[in-house]
Amino acid sequence: MKYLDLGPEDSMLVITSAGGNALHYAIAAHAKRIHCVDMNHCQGHLLELKLAAVQTLEYEDFFSMFGNGHHPKFHALLDSKIAPLLSSIAYQFWHINDDAFSKAFYLKGYSGWALWLARIVFSIAGVSKDVEALCNAGSMAQQEQIWREKLRPALLNPIVIALLKSAIFCWNALGVPLNQRRMVSVEGSMYEFIRDARNPLPSTYSFKDGAYFYPLTLLGHYTPFSCPEYLTCSGFEALKANSGKATDAFRLHTDSIYK
């Protein structure tokens, strides 16, 4: 954020991608206008749901939905509170998909494939408890030990290696397009890239209270201590303040950035 030097008179163009970054910009910079563009309509509907939920729900319900990825009363909340602030098409989308938050929201869709695979691998290898221990480790030295001795051998097994060789899996589950995959292959295989990129992480970032991407990947949900800014109580209150004024900056577009 400090390099972007954003302020309340600035306008932005961002890739929607569920809206995490865009919501952070709204909290930290109070940008005048934030145009969120994505060719995938689902991403826009998800961000619209988050914006409406910020204005209509209490923090506990909001975190249950988007932090834990589960809310047993989502359908009731949708119809009784959230719906008036949704566009017709977004409401219809969530009405049809009202089981999205019945359990494990982040394990659904194409990206959920990779998370499900990780859970299956951990279960078969008998290291599910070690995953919990990694995400609650008290030091990076402890993280690094758990990763090196338990999780790294489980993840980098022949089945995972075979999947990483598949362009279809890399695109649908990991979101790596073919052209980007080709760029990686210039320097080695996708397996080598994943291996070399993951090895330094446990000794560099705190999973317990900092690098929230990794607990999401490993656990399938965020925690109150490791989550994006909009999921913190202070971030939620900043978005909700002044009758949700910060959310007025958003404009959602299902389109290409080239148009």
Short mmCIF file of C-alpha atoms in Angstrom, two decimals:
data_model
loop_
_atom_site.label_atom_id
_atom_site.label_comp_id
_atom_site.label_asym_id
_atom_site.label_seq_id
_atom_site.Cartn_x
_atom_site.Cartn_y
_atom_site.Cartn_z
CA MET A 1 0.00 0.00 0.00
CA LYS A 2 2.78 2.46 0.82
CA TYR A 3 4.20 2.14 -2.69
CA LEU A 4 0.83 2.77 -4.35
CA ASP A 5 0.38 5.95 -2.30
CA LEU A 6 -3.39 5.77 -2.64
CA GLY A 7 -5.73 8.39 -1.24
CA PRO A 8 -9.39 9.40 -1.11
CA GLU A 9 -9.24 11.16 -4.50
CA ASP A 10 -7.89 8.14 -6.38
CA SER A 11 -9.73 5.72 -8.65
CA MET A 12 -8.61 2.14 -9.16
CA LEU A 13 -9.04 -0.70 -11.62
CA VAL A 14 -8.55 -4.14 -10.04
CA ILE A 15 -9.24 -7.76 -10.90
CA THR A 16 -12.25 -8.75 -8.79
CA SER A 17 -11.07 -12.24 -7.80
CA ALA A 18 -13.51 -12.51 -4.85
CA GLY A 19 -12.73 -8.96 -3.75
CA GLY A 20 -10.18 -9.48 -0.99
CA ASN A 21 -7.64 -7.00 -2.35
CA ALA A 22 -10.30 -4.49 -3.38
CA LEU A 23 -11.81 -4.52 0.10
CA HIS A 24 -8.36 -3.97 1.58
CA TYR A 25 -7.89 -0.92 -0.64
CA ALA A 26 -11.24 0.45 0.53
CA ILE A 27 -10.24 0.03 4.18
CA ALA A 28 -6.67 1.30 3.92
CA ALA A 29 -6.91 4.00 1.24
CA HIS A 30 -10.57 5.10 1.20
CA ALA A 31 -10.30 5.29 -2.59
CA LYS A 32 -12.92 7.42 -4.34
CA ARG A 33 -13.78 4.72 -6.88
CA ILE A 34 -12.78 1.05 -7.14
CA HIS A 35 -13.68 -0.61 -10.43
CA CYS A 36 -13.60 -4.39 -10.03
CA VAL A 37 -13.41 -6.31 -13.30
CA ASP A 38 -13.54 -10.06 -13.85
CA MET A 39 -14.62 -12.27 -16.73
CA ASN A 40 -15.98 -14.80 -14.22
CA HIS A 41 -19.39 -13.60 -13.07
CA CYS A 42 -19.15 -15.75 -9.93
CA GLN A 43 -16.37 -13.53 -8.60
CA GLY A 44 -18.51 -10.44 -9.00
CA HIS A 45 -21.48 -12.09 -7.31
CA LEU A 46 -19.25 -13.10 -4.41
CA LEU A 47 -17.92 -9.58 -3.93
CA GLU A 48 -21.43 -8.17 -4.18
CA LEU A 49 -22.52 -10.61 -1.47
CA LYS A 50 -19.65 -9.48 0.76
CA LEU A 51 -20.49 -5.80 0.25
CA ALA A 52 -24.15 -6.40 1.08
CA ALA A 53 -23.26 -8.59 4.06
CA VAL A 54 -20.96 -5.92 5.50
CA GLN A 55 -23.87 -3.50 5.63
CA THR A 56 -26.53 -5.88 6.92
CA LEU A 57 -24.87 -8.46 9.20
CA GLU A 58 -23.13 -8.46 12.54
CA TYR A 59 -19.44 -9.34 12.59
CA GLU A 60 -19.99 -12.84 13.99
CA ASP A 61 -22.28 -13.82 11.11
CA PHE A 62 -19.98 -12.17 8.57
CA PHE A 63 -16.89 -14.03 9.81
CA SER A 64 -18.80 -17.28 10.02
CA MET A 65 -19.64 -16.99 6.33
CA PHE A 66 -16.40 -15.69 4.87
CA GLY A 67 -13.88 -16.67 7.53
CA ASN A 68 -15.06 -20.10 8.60
CA GLY A 69 -16.73 -20.70 5.22
CA HIS A 70 -19.84 -22.00 6.94
CA HIS A 71 -23.13 -20.58 8.20
CA PRO A 72 -26.09 -22.87 9.00
CA LYS A 73 -28.61 -20.04 8.48
CA PHE A 74 -27.28 -18.54 5.27
CA HIS A 75 -30.57 -18.98 3.39
CA ALA A 76 -32.49 -17.14 6.12
CA LEU A 77 -29.90 -14.35 6.25
CA LEU A 78 -29.99 -14.04 2.47
CA ASP A 79 -33.76 -13.56 2.30
CA SER A 80 -34.31 -11.57 5.49
CA LYS A 81 -31.30 -9.24 5.55
CA ILE A 82 -28.92 -9.38 2.58
CA ALA A 83 -31.30 -9.56 -0.40
CA PRO A 84 -32.43 -5.88 -0.45
CA LEU A 85 -28.86 -4.77 -1.17
CA LEU A 86 -28.20 -7.30 -3.94
CA SER A 87 -28.86 -6.86 -7.63
CA SER A 88 -31.53 -9.16 -9.04
CA ILE A 89 -29.01 -11.34 -10.86
CA ALA A 90 -26.78 -11.67 -7.78
CA TYR A 91 -29.74 -12.58 -5.58
CA GLN A 92 -30.85 -15.26 -8.07
CA PHE A 93 -27.32 -16.65 -8.15
CA TRP A 94 -27.11 -17.01 -4.37
CA HIS A 95 -30.71 -18.21 -4.08
CA ILE A 96 -29.87 -21.06 -6.46
CA ASN A 97 -26.56 -21.72 -4.70
CA ASP A 98 -27.81 -21.27 -1.15
CA ASP A 99 -25.97 -24.42 -0.05
CA ALA A 100 -22.61 -22.71 -0.70
CA PHE A 101 -22.15 -21.99 2.99
CA SER A 102 -23.70 -25.20 4.30
CA LYS A 103 -20.16 -26.45 4.86
CA ALA A 104 -16.62 -25.77 3.65
CA PHE A 105 -17.28 -22.85 1.28
CA TYR A 106 -13.60 -22.65 0.30
CA LEU A 107 -13.55 -26.30 -0.74
CA LYS A 108 -16.14 -25.70 -3.46
CA GLY A 109 -15.53 -24.84 -7.10
CA TYR A 110 -12.46 -25.56 -9.18
CA SER A 111 -10.01 -24.09 -6.67
CA GLY A 112 -11.54 -26.38 -4.06
CA TRP A 113 -10.17 -29.35 -5.98
CA ALA A 114 -6.64 -28.57 -4.89
CA LEU A 115 -7.71 -28.04 -1.28
CA TRP A 116 -9.64 -31.30 -1.26
CA LEU A 117 -6.64 -33.09 -2.74
CA ALA A 118 -4.43 -31.70 0.01
CA ARG A 119 -6.89 -32.86 2.69
CA ILE A 120 -7.04 -36.35 1.18
CA VAL A 121 -3.26 -36.56 0.95
CA PHE A 122 -2.87 -35.41 4.56
CA SER A 123 -5.48 -37.92 5.73
CA ILE A 124 -3.92 -40.86 3.89
CA ALA A 125 -0.47 -39.91 5.15
CA GLY A 126 -1.79 -39.58 8.71
CA VAL A 127 -0.57 -36.01 9.15
CA SER A 128 -3.87 -34.12 9.55
CA LYS A 129 -3.01 -33.28 13.17
CA ASP A 130 0.39 -32.04 12.03
CA VAL A 131 -1.38 -29.59 9.69
CA GLU A 132 -3.22 -28.15 12.70
CA ALA A 133 0.06 -28.04 14.62
CA LEU A 134 1.78 -26.19 11.77
CA CYS A 135 -0.92 -23.52 11.66
CA ASN A 136 -0.75 -23.07 15.43
CA ALA A 137 3.03 -23.30 15.83
CA GLY A 138 4.55 -20.87 18.30
CA SER A 139 7.65 -20.16 16.23
CA MET A 140 8.90 -20.38 12.66
CA ALA A 141 11.52 -22.88 13.80
CA GLN A 142 8.70 -25.17 14.90
CA GLN A 143 6.86 -24.53 11.64
CA GLU A 144 9.94 -25.43 9.61
CA GLN A 145 10.43 -28.66 11.55
CA ILE A 146 6.83 -29.80 11.07
CA TRP A 147 6.98 -28.93 7.37
CA ARG A 148 10.31 -30.67 6.77
CA GLU A 149 9.57 -33.83 8.75
CA LYS A 150 5.83 -34.33 8.22
CA LEU A 151 4.07 -32.31 5.53
CA ARG A 152 6.68 -31.93 2.81
CA PRO A 153 7.09 -35.71 2.34
CA ALA A 154 3.30 -36.12 2.31
CA LEU A 155 2.65 -33.42 -0.29
CA LEU A 156 5.51 -34.12 -2.65
CA ASN A 157 4.47 -37.68 -3.41
CA PRO A 158 4.17 -39.42 -6.81
CA ILE A 159 0.40 -38.80 -7.12
CA VAL A 160 0.74 -35.05 -6.56
CA ILE A 161 3.73 -34.92 -8.88
CA ALA A 162 1.69 -36.62 -11.62
CA LEU A 163 -1.17 -34.12 -11.19
CA LEU A 164 1.23 -31.18 -11.41
CA LYS A 165 2.28 -32.46 -14.82
CA SER A 166 -1.31 -32.05 -16.05
CA ALA A 167 -2.10 -28.74 -17.74
CA ILE A 168 -5.82 -29.32 -17.05
CA PHE A 169 -5.25 -29.73 -13.31
CA CYS A 170 -2.92 -26.74 -13.14
CA TRP A 171 -5.51 -24.52 -14.83
CA ASN A 172 -8.72 -25.73 -13.17
CA ALA A 173 -7.41 -26.42 -9.66
CA LEU A 174 -4.49 -24.02 -9.32
CA GLY A 175 -5.53 -21.25 -11.69
CA VAL A 176 -2.29 -21.43 -13.67
CA PRO A 177 -3.01 -20.70 -17.37
CA LEU A 178 -1.17 -22.56 -20.09
CA ASN A 179 1.04 -19.62 -21.09
CA GLN A 180 2.16 -19.10 -17.50
CA ARG A 181 2.81 -22.82 -17.14
CA ARG A 182 5.00 -22.70 -20.23
CA MET A 183 7.02 -19.86 -18.71
CA VAL A 184 7.63 -21.96 -15.60
CA SER A 185 8.67 -24.97 -17.70
CA VAL A 186 11.50 -22.95 -19.24
CA GLU A 187 13.35 -23.18 -15.92
CA GLY A 188 12.13 -26.63 -14.89
CA SER A 189 8.99 -28.63 -14.15
CA MET A 190 5.88 -27.43 -12.33
CA TYR A 191 6.79 -29.85 -9.55
CA GLU A 192 10.21 -28.24 -9.14
CA PHE A 193 8.62 -24.80 -9.05
CA ILE A 194 6.09 -25.82 -6.38
CA ARG A 195 8.79 -27.57 -4.36
CA ASP A 196 11.26 -24.70 -4.49
CA ALA A 197 8.60 -22.05 -3.86
CA ARG A 198 7.09 -23.84 -0.85
CA ASN A 199 10.25 -24.90 0.96
CA PRO A 200 11.22 -21.44 2.32
CA LEU A 201 7.72 -20.46 3.46
CA PRO A 202 7.57 -22.09 6.93
CA SER A 203 10.85 -20.46 7.93
CA THR A 204 9.84 -17.05 6.54
CA TYR A 205 6.19 -16.38 7.45
CA SER A 206 4.12 -16.99 10.56
CA PHE A 207 1.11 -19.10 9.60
CA LYS A 208 -0.52 -18.61 12.99
CA ASP A 209 -0.95 -14.86 12.85
CA GLY A 210 0.31 -13.46 9.58
CA ALA A 211 0.46 -15.29 6.25
CA TYR A 212 -3.25 -16.03 5.97
CA PHE A 213 -3.05 -17.61 2.51
CA TYR A 214 -1.40 -20.71 3.92
CA PRO A 215 -3.83 -21.58 6.74
CA LEU A 216 -6.63 -21.23 4.17
CA THR A 217 -4.86 -23.69 1.89
CA LEU A 218 -3.99 -26.12 4.66
CA LEU A 219 -7.11 -25.90 6.84
CA GLY A 220 -9.74 -24.93 4.27
CA HIS A 221 -10.74 -21.80 6.21
CA TYR A 222 -9.33 -18.66 7.80
CA THR A 223 -8.81 -18.11 11.51
CA PRO A 224 -9.55 -14.92 13.51
CA PHE A 225 -5.80 -14.41 13.92
CA SER A 226 -4.81 -15.15 10.32
CA CYS A 227 -7.19 -13.63 7.80
CA PRO A 228 -7.51 -10.75 5.29
CA GLU A 229 -8.06 -7.27 6.68
CA TYR A 230 -11.75 -7.18 5.76
CA LEU A 231 -12.34 -10.24 7.96
CA THR A 232 -10.82 -8.66 11.05
CA CYS A 233 -13.20 -6.95 13.44
CA SER A 234 -11.52 -3.58 12.86
CA GLY A 235 -11.61 -3.99 9.07
CA PHE A 236 -15.26 -4.98 9.15
CA GLU A 237 -16.14 -1.98 11.29
CA ALA A 238 -14.21 0.34 8.95
CA LEU A 239 -16.27 -0.89 5.99
CA LYS A 240 -19.50 -0.67 7.97
CA ALA A 241 -18.87 2.82 9.39
CA ASN A 242 -20.99 5.77 8.27
CA SER A 243 -23.73 3.51 6.91
CA GLY A 244 -21.25 1.60 4.77
CA LYS A 245 -19.87 4.68 3.02
CA ALA A 246 -16.65 2.87 2.05
CA THR A 247 -18.65 0.33 0.04
CA ASP A 248 -20.11 3.09 -2.15
CA ALA A 249 -16.77 3.28 -3.95
CA PHE A 250 -17.25 -0.10 -5.63
CA ARG A 251 -18.33 -0.63 -9.21
CA LEU A 252 -18.52 -4.25 -10.38
CA HIS A 253 -18.00 -5.30 -14.00
CA THR A 254 -18.24 -8.75 -15.59
CA ASP A 255 -15.99 -8.06 -18.54
CA SER A 256 -12.44 -8.06 -19.89
CA ILE A 257 -10.03 -5.29 -18.90
CA TYR A 258 -9.19 -4.88 -22.58
CA LYS A 259 -12.59 -3.45 -23.49
#
